PDB file of C-alpha atoms in Angstrom:
ATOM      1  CA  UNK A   1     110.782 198.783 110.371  1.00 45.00           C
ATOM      2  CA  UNK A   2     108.413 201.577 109.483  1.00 46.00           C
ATOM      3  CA  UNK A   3     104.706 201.576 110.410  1.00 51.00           C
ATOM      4  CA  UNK A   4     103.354 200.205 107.380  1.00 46.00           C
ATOM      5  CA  UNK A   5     105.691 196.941 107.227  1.00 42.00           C
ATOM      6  CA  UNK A   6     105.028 196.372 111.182  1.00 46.00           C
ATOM      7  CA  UNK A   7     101.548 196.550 110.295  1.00 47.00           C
ATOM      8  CA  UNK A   8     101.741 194.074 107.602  1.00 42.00           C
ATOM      9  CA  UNK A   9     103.623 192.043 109.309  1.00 46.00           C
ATOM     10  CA  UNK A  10     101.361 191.487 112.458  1.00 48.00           C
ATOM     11  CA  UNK A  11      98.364 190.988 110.009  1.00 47.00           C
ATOM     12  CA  UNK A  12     100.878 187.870 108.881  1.00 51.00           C
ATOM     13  CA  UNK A  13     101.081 186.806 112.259  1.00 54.00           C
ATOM     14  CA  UNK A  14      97.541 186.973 112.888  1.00 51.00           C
ATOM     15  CA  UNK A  15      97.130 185.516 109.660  1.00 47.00           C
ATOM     16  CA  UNK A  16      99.150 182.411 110.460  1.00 52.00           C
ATOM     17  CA  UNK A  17      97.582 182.142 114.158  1.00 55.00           C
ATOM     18  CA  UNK A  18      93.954 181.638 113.088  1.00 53.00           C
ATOM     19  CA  UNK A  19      95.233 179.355 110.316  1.00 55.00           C
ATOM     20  CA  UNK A  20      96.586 177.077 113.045  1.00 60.00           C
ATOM     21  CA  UNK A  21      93.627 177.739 115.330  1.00 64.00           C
ATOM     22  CA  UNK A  22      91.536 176.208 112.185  1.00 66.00           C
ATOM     23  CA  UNK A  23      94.120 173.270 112.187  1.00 77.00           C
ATOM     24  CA  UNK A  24      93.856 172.535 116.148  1.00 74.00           C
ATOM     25  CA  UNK A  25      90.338 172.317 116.154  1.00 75.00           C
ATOM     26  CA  UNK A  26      89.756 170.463 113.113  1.00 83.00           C
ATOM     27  CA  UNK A  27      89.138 166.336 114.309  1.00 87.00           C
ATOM     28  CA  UNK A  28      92.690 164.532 114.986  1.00 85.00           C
ATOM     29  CA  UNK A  29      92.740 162.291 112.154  1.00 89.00           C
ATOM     30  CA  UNK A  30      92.385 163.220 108.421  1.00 90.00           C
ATOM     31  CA  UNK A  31      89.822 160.202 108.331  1.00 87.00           C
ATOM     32  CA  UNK A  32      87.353 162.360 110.057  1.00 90.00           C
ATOM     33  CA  UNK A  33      87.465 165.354 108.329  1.00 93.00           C
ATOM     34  CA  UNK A  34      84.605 166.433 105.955  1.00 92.00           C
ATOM     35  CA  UNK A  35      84.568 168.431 102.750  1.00 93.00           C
ATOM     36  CA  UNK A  36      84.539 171.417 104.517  1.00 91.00           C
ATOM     37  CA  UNK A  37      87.889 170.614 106.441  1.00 92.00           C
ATOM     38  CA  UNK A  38      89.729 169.683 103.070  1.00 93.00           C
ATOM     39  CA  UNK A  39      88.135 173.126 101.044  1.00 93.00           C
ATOM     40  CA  UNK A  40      89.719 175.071 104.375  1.00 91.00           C
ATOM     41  CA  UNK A  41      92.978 173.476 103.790  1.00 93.00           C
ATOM     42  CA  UNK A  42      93.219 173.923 100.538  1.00 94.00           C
ATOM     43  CA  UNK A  43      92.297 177.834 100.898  1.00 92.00           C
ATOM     44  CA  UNK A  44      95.182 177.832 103.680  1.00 92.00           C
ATOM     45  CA  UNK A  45      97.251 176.238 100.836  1.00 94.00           C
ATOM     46  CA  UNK A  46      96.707 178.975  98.515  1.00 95.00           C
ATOM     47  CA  UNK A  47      96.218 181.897 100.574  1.00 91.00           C
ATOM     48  CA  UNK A  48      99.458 181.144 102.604  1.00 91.00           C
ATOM     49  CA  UNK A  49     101.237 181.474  98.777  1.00 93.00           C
ATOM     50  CA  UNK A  50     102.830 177.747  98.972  1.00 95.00           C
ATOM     51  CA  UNK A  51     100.502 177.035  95.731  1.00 96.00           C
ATOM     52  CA  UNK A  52      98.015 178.649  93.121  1.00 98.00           C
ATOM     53  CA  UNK A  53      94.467 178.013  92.119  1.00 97.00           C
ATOM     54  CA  UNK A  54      96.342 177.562  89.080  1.00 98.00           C
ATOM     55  CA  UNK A  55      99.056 175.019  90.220  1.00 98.00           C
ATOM     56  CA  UNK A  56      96.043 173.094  92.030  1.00 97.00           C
ATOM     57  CA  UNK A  57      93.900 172.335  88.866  1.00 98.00           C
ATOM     58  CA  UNK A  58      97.006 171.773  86.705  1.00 98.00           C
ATOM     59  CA  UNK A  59      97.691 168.895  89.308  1.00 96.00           C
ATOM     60  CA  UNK A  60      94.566 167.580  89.407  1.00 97.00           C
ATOM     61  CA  UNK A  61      94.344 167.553  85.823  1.00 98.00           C
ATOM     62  CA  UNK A  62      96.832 165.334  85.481  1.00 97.00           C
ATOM     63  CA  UNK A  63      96.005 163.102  87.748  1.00 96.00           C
ATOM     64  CA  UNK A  64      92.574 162.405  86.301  1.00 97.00           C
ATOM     65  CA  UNK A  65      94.529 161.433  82.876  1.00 96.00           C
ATOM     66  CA  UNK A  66      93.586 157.508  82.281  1.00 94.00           C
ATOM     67  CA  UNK A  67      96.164 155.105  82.728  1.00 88.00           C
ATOM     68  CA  UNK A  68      99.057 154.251  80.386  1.00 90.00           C
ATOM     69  CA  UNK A  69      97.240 151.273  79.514  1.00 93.00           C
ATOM     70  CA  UNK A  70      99.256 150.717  76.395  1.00 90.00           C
ATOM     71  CA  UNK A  71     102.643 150.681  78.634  1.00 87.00           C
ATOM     72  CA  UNK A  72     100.874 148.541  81.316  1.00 89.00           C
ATOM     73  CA  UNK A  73      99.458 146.112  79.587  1.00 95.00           C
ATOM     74  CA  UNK A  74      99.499 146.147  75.516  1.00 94.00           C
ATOM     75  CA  UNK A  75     103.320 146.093  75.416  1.00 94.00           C
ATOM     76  CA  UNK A  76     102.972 142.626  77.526  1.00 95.00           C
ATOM     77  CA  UNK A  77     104.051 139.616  75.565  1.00 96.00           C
ATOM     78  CA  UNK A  78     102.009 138.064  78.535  1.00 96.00           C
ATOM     79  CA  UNK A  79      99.146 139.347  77.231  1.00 96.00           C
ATOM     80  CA  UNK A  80      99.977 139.394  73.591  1.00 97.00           C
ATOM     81  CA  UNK A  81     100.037 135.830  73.434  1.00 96.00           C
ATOM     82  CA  UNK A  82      95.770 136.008  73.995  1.00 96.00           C
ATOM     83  CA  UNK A  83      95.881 138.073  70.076  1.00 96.00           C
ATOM     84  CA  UNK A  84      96.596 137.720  66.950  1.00 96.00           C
ATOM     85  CA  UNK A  85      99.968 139.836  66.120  1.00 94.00           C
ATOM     86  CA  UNK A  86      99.608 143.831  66.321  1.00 93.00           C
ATOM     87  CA  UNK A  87      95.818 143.169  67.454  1.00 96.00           C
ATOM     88  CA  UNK A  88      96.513 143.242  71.174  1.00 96.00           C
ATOM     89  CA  UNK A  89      96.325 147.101  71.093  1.00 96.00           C
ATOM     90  CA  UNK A  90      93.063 147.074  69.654  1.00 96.00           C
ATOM     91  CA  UNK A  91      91.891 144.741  72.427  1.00 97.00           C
ATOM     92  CA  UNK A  92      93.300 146.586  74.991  1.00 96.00           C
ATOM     93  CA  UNK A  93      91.820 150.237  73.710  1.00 96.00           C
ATOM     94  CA  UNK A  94      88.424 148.747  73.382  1.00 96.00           C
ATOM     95  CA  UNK A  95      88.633 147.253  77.599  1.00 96.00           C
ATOM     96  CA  UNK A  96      89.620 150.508  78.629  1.00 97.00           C
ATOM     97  CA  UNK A  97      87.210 152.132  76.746  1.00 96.00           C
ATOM     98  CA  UNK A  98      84.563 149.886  78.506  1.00 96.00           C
ATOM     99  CA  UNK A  99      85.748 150.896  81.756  1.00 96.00           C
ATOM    100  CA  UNK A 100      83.526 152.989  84.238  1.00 96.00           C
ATOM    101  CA  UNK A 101      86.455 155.534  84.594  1.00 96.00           C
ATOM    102  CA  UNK A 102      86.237 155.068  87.921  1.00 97.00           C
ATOM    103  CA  UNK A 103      88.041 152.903  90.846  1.00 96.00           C
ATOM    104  CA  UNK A 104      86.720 149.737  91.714  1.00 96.00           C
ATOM    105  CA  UNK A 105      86.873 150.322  95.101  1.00 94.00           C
ATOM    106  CA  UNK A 106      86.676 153.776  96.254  1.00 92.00           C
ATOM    107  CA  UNK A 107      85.221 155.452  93.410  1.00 95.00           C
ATOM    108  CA  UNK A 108      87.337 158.502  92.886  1.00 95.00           C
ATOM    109  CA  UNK A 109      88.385 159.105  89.169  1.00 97.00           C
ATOM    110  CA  UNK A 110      91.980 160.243  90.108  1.00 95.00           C
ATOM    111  CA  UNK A 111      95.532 157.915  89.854  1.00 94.00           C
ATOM    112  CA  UNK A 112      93.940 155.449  87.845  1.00 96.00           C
ATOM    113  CA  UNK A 113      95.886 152.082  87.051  1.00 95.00           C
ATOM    114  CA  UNK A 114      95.335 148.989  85.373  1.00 95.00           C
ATOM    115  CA  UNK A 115      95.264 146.009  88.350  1.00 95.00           C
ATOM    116  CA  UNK A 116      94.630 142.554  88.329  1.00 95.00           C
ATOM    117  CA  UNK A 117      91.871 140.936  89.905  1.00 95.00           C
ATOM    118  CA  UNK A 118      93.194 137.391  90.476  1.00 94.00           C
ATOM    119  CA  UNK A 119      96.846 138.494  91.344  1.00 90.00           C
ATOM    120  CA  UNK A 120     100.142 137.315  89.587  1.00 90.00           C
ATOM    121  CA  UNK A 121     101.297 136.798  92.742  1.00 88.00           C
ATOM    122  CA  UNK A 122      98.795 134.205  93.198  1.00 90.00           C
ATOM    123  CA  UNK A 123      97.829 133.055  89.533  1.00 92.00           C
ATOM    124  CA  UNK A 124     101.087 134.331  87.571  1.00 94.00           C
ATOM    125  CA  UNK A 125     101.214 134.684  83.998  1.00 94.00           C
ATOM    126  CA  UNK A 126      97.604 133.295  83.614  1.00 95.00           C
ATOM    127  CA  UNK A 127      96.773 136.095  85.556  1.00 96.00           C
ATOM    128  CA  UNK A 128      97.715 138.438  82.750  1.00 96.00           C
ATOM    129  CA  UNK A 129      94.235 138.533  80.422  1.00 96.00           C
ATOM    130  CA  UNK A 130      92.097 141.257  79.534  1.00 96.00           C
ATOM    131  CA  UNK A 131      89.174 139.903  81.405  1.00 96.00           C
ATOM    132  CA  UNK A 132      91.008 139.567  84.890  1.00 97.00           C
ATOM    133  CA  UNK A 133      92.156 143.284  84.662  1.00 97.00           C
ATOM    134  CA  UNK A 134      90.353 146.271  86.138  1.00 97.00           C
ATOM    135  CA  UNK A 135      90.944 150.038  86.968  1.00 96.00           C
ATOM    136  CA  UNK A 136      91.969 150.994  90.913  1.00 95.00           C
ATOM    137  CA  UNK A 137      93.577 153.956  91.989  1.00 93.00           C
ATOM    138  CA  UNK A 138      96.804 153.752  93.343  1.00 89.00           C
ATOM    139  CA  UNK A 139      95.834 154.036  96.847  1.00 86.00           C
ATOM    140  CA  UNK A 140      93.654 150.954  96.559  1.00 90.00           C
ATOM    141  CA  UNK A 141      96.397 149.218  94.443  1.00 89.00           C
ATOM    142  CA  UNK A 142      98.991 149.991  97.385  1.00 84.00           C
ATOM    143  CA  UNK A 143      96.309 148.590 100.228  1.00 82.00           C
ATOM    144  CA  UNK A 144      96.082 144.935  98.676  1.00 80.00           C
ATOM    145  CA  UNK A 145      99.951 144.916  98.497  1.00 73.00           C
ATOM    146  CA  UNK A 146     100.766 142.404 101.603  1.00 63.00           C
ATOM    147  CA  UNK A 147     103.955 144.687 102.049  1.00 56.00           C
ATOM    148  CA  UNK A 148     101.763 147.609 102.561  1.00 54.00           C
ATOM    149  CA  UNK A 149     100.454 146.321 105.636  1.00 56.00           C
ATOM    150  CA  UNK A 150      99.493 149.582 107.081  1.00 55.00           C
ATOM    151  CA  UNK A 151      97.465 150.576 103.776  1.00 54.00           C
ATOM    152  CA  UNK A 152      94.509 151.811 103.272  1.00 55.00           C
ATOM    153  CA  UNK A 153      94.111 152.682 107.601  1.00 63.00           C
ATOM    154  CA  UNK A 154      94.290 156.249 106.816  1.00 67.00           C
ATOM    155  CA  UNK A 155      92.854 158.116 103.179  1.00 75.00           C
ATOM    156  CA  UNK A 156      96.384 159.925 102.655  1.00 86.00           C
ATOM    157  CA  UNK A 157      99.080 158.533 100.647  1.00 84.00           C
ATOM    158  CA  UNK A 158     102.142 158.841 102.368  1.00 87.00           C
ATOM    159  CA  UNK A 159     103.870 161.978 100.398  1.00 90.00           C
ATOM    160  CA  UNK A 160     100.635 163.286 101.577  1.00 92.00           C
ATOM    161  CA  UNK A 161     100.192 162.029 104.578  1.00 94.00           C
ATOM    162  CA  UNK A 162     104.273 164.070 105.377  1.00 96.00           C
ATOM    163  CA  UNK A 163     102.879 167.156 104.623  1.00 97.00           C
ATOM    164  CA  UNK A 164      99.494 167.008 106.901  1.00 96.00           C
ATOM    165  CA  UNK A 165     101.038 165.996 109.681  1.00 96.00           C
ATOM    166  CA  UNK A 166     103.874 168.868 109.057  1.00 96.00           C
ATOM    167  CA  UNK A 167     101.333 171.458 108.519  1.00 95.00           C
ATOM    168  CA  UNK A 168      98.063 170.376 110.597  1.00 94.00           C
ATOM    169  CA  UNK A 169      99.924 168.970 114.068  1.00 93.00           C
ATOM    170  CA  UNK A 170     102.830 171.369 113.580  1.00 94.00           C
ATOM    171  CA  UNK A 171     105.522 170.050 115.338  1.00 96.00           C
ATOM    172  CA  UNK A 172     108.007 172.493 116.679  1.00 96.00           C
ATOM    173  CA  UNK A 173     111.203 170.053 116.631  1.00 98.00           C
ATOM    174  CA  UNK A 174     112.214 167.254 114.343  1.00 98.00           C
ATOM    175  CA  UNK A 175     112.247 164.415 116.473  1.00 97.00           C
ATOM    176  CA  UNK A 176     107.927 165.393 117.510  1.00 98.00           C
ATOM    177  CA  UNK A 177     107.650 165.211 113.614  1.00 98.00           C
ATOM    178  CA  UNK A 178     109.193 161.704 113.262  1.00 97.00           C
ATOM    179  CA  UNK A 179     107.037 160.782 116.725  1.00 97.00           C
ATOM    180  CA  UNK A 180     103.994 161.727 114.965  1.00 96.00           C
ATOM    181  CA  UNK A 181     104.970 160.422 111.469  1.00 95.00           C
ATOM    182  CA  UNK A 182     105.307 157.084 113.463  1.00 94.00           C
ATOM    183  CA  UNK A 183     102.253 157.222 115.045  1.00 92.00           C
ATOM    184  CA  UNK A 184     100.374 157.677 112.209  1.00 91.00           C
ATOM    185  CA  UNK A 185     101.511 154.395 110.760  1.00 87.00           C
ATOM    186  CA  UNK A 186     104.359 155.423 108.435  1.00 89.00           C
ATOM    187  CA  UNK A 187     106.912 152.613 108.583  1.00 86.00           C
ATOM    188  CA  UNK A 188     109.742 153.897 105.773  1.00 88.00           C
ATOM    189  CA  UNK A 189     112.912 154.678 106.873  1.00 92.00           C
ATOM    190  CA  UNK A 190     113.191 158.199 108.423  1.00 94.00           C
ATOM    191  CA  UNK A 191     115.256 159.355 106.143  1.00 97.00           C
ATOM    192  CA  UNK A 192     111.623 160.376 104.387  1.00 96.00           C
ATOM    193  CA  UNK A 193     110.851 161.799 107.155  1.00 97.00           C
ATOM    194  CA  UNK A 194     114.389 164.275 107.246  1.00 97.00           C
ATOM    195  CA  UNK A 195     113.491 164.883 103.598  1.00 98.00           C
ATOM    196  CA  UNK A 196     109.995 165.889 104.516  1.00 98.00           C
ATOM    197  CA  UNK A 197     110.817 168.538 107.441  1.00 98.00           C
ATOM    198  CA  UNK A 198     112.965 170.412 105.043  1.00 98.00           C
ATOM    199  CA  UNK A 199     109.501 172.085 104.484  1.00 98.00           C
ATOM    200  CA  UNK A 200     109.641 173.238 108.008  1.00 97.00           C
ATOM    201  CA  UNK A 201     112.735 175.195 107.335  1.00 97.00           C
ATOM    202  CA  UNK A 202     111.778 176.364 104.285  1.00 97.00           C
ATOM    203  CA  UNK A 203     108.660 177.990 105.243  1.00 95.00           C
ATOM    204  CA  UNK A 204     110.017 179.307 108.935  1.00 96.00           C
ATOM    205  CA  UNK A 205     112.339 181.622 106.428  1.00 96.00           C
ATOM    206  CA  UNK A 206     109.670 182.967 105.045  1.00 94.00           C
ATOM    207  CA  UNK A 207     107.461 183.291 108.537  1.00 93.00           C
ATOM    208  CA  UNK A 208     104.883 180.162 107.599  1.00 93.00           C
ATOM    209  CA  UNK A 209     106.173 177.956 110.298  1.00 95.00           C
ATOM    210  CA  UNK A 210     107.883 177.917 113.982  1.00 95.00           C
ATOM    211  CA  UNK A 211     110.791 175.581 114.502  1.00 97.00           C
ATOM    212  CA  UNK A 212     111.784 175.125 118.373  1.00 96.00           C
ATOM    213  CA  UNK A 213     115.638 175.993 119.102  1.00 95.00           C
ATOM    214  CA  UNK A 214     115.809 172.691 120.594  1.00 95.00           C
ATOM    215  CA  UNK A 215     115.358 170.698 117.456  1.00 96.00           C
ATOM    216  CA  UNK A 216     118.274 168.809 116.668  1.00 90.00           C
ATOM    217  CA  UNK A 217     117.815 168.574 113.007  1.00 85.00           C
TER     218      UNK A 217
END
């Protein structure tokens, strides 16, 4: 290796230490981490090369795109039956229009869907009018599901939540990853979790991550 490459190369390292020194003092749970924690990982995310500035925005962008109301609800026979024929679309435009734009619960503008208030699981079809519906991310949406039991106890989805715990706690072997996944309240069946910690191998080829030789998977 000449002198230039080793040179480059232990800038990586150093690189790739301080990133993880960030991530070990940062607080334990992503819960407690302020804007200036999220901003840090985000410039990890980009200056490590797993995204662009570019890839970032294009991802929020579509994520702030309002919801497929027209799919979701106007297309409904359920809720057609409140209109006269081909008016429910107008109806339904006009609702969404009047919306805040902005979850009912948390606030943020991003994953927006159209939810019931009163629940078809509890009121059924009469549960399906314009004037029961409202807009909730789908975070919130997921956390009054009563088979989401764990929702809503941390602010990460759970592809999300995979990848923190993969790149803030690090785990060295695949069985500390499940541990961890597991502790942090994910309750699918691992095979997420096997899916997830091909990361792991595919940024240790490219010297972004450490996997122990003991791991077993």
């Amino acid at each position: 290796m000449s002198d230039a490459m080793a040179g480059a190369a232990a800038g990586d390292e150093q690189q790739t230490q301080a990133e993880v020194d960030f991530f070990e003092s940062s607080p334990l749970a992503d819960m407690d981490w302020a804007e200036g924690d999220w901003e840090q990982m985000l410039v990890y995310l980009v200056e490590s090369g797993l995204v662009t500035y570019q890839e970032v925005a294009a991802l929020v962008l579509g994520h702030l795109n309002p919801s497929q109301v027209g799919t979701s609800i106007a297309s409904k026979k359920t809720f057609q039956a409140h209109y006269p024929p081909r008016k429910t679309m107008q109806a339904v435009l006009a609702w969404h229009i009047n919306q805040e734009g902005v979850c009912v619960d948390c606030g943020t503008r991003l994953e927006l869907q159209a939810d019931h208030v009163e629940t078809r699981e509890e009121y059924g079809d009469a549960a399906d009018r314009l004037e029961n519906m409202t807009l909730r991310c789908r975070r919130c949406n997921v956390i009054r599901r009563p088979s989401h039991a764990n929702g809503g106890k941390t602010f990460l989805t759970t592809e999300s939540a995979l990848m923190w715990i993969l790149l803030v706690k690090r785990p060295g072997t695949y069985l500390e990853y499940e541990r961890l996944c597991r502790n942090y309240g994910l309750t699918m069946a691992n095979i997420r979790f096997k899916e997830a910690w091909a990361m792991a191998h595919w940024l240790q080829r490219v010297g972004l991550y450490t996997i122990d030789d003991s791991s077993t998977f």
